[in-house]
CSV table of C-alpha atoms in Angstrom, one decimal:
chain,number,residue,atom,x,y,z
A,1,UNK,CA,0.0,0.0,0.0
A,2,UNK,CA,1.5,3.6,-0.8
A,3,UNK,CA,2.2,5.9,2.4
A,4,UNK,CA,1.3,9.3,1.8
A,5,UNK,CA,3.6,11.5,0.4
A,6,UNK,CA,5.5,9.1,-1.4
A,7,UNK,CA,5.4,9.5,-5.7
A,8,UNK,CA,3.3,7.2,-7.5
A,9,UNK,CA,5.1,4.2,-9.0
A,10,UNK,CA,4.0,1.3,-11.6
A,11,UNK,CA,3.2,-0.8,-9.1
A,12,UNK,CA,0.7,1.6,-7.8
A,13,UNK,CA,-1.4,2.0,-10.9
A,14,UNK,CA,-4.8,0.1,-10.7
A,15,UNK,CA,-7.0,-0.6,-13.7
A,16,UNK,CA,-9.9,1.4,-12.7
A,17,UNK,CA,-7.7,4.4,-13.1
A,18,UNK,CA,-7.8,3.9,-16.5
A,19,UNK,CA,-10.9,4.9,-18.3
A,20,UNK,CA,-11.4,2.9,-21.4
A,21,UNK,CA,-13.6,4.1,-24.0
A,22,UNK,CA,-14.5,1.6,-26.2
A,23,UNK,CA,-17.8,1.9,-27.1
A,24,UNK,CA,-19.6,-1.0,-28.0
A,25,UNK,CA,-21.4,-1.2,-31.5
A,26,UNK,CA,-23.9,-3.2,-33.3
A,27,UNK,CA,-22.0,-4.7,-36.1
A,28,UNK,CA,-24.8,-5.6,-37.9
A,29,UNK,CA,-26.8,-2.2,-37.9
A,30,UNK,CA,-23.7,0.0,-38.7
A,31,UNK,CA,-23.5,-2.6,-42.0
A,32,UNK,CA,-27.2,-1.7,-42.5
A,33,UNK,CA,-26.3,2.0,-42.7
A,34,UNK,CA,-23.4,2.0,-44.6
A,35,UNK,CA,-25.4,-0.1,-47.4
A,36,UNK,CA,-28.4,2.4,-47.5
A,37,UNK,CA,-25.4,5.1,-47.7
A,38,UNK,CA,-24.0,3.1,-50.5
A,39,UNK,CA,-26.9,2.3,-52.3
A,40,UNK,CA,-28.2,6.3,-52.6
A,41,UNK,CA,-24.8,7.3,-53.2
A,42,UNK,CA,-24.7,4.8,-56.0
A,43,UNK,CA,-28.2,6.1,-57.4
A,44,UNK,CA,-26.9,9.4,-57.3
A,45,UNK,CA,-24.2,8.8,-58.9
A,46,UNK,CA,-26.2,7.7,-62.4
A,47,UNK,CA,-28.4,10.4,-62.5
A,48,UNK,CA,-25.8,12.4,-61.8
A,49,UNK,CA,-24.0,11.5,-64.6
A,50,UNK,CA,-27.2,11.3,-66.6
A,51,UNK,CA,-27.4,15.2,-66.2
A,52,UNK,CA,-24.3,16.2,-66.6
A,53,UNK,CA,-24.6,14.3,-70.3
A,54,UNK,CA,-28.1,16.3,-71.3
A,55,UNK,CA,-26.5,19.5,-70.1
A,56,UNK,CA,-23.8,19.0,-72.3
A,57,UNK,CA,-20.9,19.5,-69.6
A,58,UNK,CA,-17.2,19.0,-70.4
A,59,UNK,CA,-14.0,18.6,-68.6
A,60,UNK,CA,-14.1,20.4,-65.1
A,61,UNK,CA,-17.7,21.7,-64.8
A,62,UNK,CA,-18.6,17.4,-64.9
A,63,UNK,CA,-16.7,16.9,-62.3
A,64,UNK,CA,-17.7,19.8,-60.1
A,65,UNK,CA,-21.4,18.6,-61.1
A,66,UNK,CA,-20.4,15.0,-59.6
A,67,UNK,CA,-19.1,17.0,-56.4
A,68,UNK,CA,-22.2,19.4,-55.9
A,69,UNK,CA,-24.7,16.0,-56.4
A,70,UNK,CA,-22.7,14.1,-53.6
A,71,UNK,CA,-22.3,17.1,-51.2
A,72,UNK,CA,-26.2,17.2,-51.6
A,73,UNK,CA,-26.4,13.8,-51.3
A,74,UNK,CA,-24.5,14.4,-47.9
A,75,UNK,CA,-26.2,17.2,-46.6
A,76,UNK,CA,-29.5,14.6,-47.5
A,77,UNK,CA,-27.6,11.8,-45.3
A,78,UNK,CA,-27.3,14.2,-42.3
A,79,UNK,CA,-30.8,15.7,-42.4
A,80,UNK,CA,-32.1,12.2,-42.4
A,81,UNK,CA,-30.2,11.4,-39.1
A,82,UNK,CA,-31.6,14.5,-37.7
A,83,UNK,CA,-28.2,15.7,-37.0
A,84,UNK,CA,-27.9,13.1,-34.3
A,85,UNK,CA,-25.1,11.4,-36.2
A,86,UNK,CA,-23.3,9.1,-33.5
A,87,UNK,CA,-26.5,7.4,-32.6
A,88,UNK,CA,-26.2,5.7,-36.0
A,89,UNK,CA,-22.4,5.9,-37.7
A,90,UNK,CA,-19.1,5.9,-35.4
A,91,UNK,CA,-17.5,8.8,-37.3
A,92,UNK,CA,-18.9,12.1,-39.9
A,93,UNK,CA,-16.5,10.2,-42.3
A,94,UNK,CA,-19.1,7.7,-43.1
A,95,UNK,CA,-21.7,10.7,-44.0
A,96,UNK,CA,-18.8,12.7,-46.1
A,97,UNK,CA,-16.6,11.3,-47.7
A,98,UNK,CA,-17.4,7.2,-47.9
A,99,UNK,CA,-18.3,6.2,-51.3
A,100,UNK,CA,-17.6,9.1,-52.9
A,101,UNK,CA,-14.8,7.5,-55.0
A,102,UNK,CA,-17.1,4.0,-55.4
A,103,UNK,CA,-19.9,6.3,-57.1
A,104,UNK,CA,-17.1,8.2,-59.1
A,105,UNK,CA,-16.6,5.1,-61.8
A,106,UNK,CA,-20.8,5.0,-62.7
A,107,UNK,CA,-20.7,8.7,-62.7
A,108,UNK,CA,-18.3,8.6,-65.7
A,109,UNK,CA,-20.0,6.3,-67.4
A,110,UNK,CA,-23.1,7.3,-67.1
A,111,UNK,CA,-21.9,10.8,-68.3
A,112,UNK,CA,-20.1,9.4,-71.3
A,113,UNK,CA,-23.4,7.3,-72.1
A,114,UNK,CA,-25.9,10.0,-72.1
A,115,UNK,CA,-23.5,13.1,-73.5
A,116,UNK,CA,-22.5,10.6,-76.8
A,117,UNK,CA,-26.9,9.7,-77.1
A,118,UNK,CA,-27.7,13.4,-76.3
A,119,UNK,CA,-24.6,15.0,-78.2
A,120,UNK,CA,-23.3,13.3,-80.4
A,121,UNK,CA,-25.3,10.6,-81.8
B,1,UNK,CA,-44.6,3.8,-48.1
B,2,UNK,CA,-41.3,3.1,-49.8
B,3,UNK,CA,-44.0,2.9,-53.6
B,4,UNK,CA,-44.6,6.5,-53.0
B,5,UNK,CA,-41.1,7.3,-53.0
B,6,UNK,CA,-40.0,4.6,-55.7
B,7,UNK,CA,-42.6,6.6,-57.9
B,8,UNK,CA,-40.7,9.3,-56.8
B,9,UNK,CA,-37.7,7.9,-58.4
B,10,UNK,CA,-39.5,6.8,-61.1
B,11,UNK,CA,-41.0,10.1,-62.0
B,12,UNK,CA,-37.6,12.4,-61.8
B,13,UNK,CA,-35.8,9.6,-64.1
B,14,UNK,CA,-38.9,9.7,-67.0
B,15,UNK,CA,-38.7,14.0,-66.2
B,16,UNK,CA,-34.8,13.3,-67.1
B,17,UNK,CA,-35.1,11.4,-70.0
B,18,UNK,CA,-37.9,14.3,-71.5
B,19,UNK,CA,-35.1,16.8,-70.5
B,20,UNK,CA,-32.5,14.3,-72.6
B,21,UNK,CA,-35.3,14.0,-75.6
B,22,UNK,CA,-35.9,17.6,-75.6
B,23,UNK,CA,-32.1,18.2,-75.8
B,24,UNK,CA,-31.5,15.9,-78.5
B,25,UNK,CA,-34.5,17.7,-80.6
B,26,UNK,CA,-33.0,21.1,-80.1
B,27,UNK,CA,-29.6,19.6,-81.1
B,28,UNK,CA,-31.3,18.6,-84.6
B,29,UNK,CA,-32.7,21.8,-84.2
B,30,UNK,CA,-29.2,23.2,-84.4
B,31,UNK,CA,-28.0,21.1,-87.0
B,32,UNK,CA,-30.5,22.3,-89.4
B,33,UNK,CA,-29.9,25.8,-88.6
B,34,UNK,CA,-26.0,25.8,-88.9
B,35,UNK,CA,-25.7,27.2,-85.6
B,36,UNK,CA,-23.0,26.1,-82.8
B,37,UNK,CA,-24.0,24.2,-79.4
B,38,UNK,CA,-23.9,26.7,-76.4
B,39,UNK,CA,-26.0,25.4,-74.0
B,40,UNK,CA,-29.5,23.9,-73.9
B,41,UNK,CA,-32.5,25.6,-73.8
B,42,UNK,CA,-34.0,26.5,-70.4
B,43,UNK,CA,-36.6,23.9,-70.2
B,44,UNK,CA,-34.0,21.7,-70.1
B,45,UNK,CA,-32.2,23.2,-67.2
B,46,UNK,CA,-35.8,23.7,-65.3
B,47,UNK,CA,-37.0,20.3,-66.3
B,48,UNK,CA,-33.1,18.5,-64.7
B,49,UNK,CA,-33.3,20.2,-61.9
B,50,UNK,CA,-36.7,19.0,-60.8
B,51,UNK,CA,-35.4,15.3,-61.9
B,52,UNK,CA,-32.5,16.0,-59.5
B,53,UNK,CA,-34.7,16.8,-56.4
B,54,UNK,CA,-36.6,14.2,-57.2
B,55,UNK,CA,-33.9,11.7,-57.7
B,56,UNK,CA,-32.7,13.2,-54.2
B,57,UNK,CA,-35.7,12.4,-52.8
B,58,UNK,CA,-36.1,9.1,-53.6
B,59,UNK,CA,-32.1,8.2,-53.1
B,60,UNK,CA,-33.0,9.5,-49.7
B,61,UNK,CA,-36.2,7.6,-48.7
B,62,UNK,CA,-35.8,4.1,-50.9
B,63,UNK,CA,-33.3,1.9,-49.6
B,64,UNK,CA,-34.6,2.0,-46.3
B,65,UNK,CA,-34.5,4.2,-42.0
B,66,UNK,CA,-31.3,4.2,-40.3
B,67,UNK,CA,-30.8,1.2,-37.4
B,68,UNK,CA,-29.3,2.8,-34.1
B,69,UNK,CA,-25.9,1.0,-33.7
B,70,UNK,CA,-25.7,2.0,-29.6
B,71,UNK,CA,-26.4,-1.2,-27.5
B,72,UNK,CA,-28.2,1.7,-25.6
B,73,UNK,CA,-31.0,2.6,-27.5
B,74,UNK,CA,-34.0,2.1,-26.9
B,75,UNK,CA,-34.6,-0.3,-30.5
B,76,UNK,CA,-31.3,-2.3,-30.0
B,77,UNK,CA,-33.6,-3.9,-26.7
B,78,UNK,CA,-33.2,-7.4,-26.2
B,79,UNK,CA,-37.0,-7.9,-25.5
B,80,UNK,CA,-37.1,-12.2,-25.9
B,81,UNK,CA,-34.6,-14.9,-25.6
B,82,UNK,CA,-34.3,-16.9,-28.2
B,83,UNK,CA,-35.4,-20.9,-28.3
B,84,UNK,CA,-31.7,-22.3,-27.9
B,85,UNK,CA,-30.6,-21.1,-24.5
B,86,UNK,CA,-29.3,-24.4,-24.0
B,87,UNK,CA,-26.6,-23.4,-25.5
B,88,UNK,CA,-25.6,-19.8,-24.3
B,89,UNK,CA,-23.5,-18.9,-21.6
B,90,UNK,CA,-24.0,-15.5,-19.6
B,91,UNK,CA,-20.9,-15.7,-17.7
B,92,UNK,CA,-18.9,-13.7,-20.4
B,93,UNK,CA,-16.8,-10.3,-20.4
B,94,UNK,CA,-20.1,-8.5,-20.8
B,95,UNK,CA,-20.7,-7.4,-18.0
B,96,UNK,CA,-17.6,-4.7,-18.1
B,97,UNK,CA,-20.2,-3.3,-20.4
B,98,UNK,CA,-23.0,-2.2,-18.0
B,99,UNK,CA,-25.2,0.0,-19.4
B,100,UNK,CA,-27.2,2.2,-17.3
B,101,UNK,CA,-30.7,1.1,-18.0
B,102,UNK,CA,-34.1,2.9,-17.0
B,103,UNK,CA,-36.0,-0.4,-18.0
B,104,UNK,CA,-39.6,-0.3,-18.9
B,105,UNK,CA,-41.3,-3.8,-19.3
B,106,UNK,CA,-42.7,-3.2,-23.0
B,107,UNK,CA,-45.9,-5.6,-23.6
B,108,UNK,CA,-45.0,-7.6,-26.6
């Protein structure tokens, strides 16, 4: 037992001293999420590229399109949490920036589909 | 519920492919006139943008509500046990996790 006065050494170190945050999660529902995320990301992704081919746009302003579209599609995300985001994902990465780069591929070809019907052909 | 918004969905694609026949008539238009491809027309832009809210919509409300992932919540309750108990063992590192419960006996 430590007298009083004296410095605190290894020995004296107890685990409740320690507070451990590891919060537990359900596995299963935070899969549930992310695959609604993934599936209206993925949506969004096709008609965004549909619109960016019947508006014609080139080069930059499609891919600014694509990044306006999922920025909306993020703001969407949050509203439909009501804001109260850690009762249902374990970071705001999930919301922002997950799937962005999965819905990137469709977006291009969705784009190149509907500019060469619109445009071209 | 989730046919209301898959009409939704439905609706703001068939408004996008009007915008995208629309655009390929003024194009012809164009074509026959000589004239260089700016932009389209705004119908087009108006009709887009109301596929693209409704698009939003529907991405939103389609696949489904979001599941609370706390072991807290009030959703995540275990309310039964299931058939096999036989099998289970409560003596397990779960209690380090005690949650603070105000529990309500929920008729089900």
């Amino acid at each position: 037992m430590r007298k009083e006065g004296e410095p605190r050494t290894a020995k004296d170190a107890k685990k409740s001293d320690e507070v451990v945050e590891t919060p537990a999660y359900s596995q299963e529902n935070i899969q549930h999420n992310m695959r609604i995320i993934y599936y209206s990301r993925t949506f969004l992704s096709i008609v965004g590229g549909v619109v960016a081919g019947v508006l014609g746009l080139t080069g930059v302003t499609g891919f600014l399109c694509y990044f306006v579209i999922m920025m909306l599609a993020s703001a969407g995300i949050a509203v439909k949490t009501k804001f109260d985001v850690f009762s249902f994902f374990d970071s705001w990465n999930r919301i922002t920036i997950d799937g962005i780069a999965q819905g990137f591929m469709s977006f291009i070809l969705f784009w190149t589909f509907a500019y060469d019907i619109v445009h071209i052909f | 519920m989730a046919g209301a918004d898959m009409a939704v969905g439905i609706l703001g694609a068939l408004v996008l492919a009007h915008a995208a026949y629309i655009t390929i008539l003024y194009r012809g238009d164009l074509k026959i006139k000589e004239e260089e491809f700016v932009r389209p027309p705004i119908q087009v832009w108006i009709e887009v943008l109301i596929s693209l809210v409704l698009c939003l919509w529907a991405a939103l409300r389609v696949p489904g509500t979001f599941l609370p992932i706390l072991p807290d919540s009030k959703e995540n309750r275990v309310v039964a046990l299931p058939a096999n108990l036989d099998f289970m063992i409560f003596n397990h590192r779960g209690k380090l996790f005690a949650p603070e419960l105000e529990a309500k006996f929920t008729k089900s």
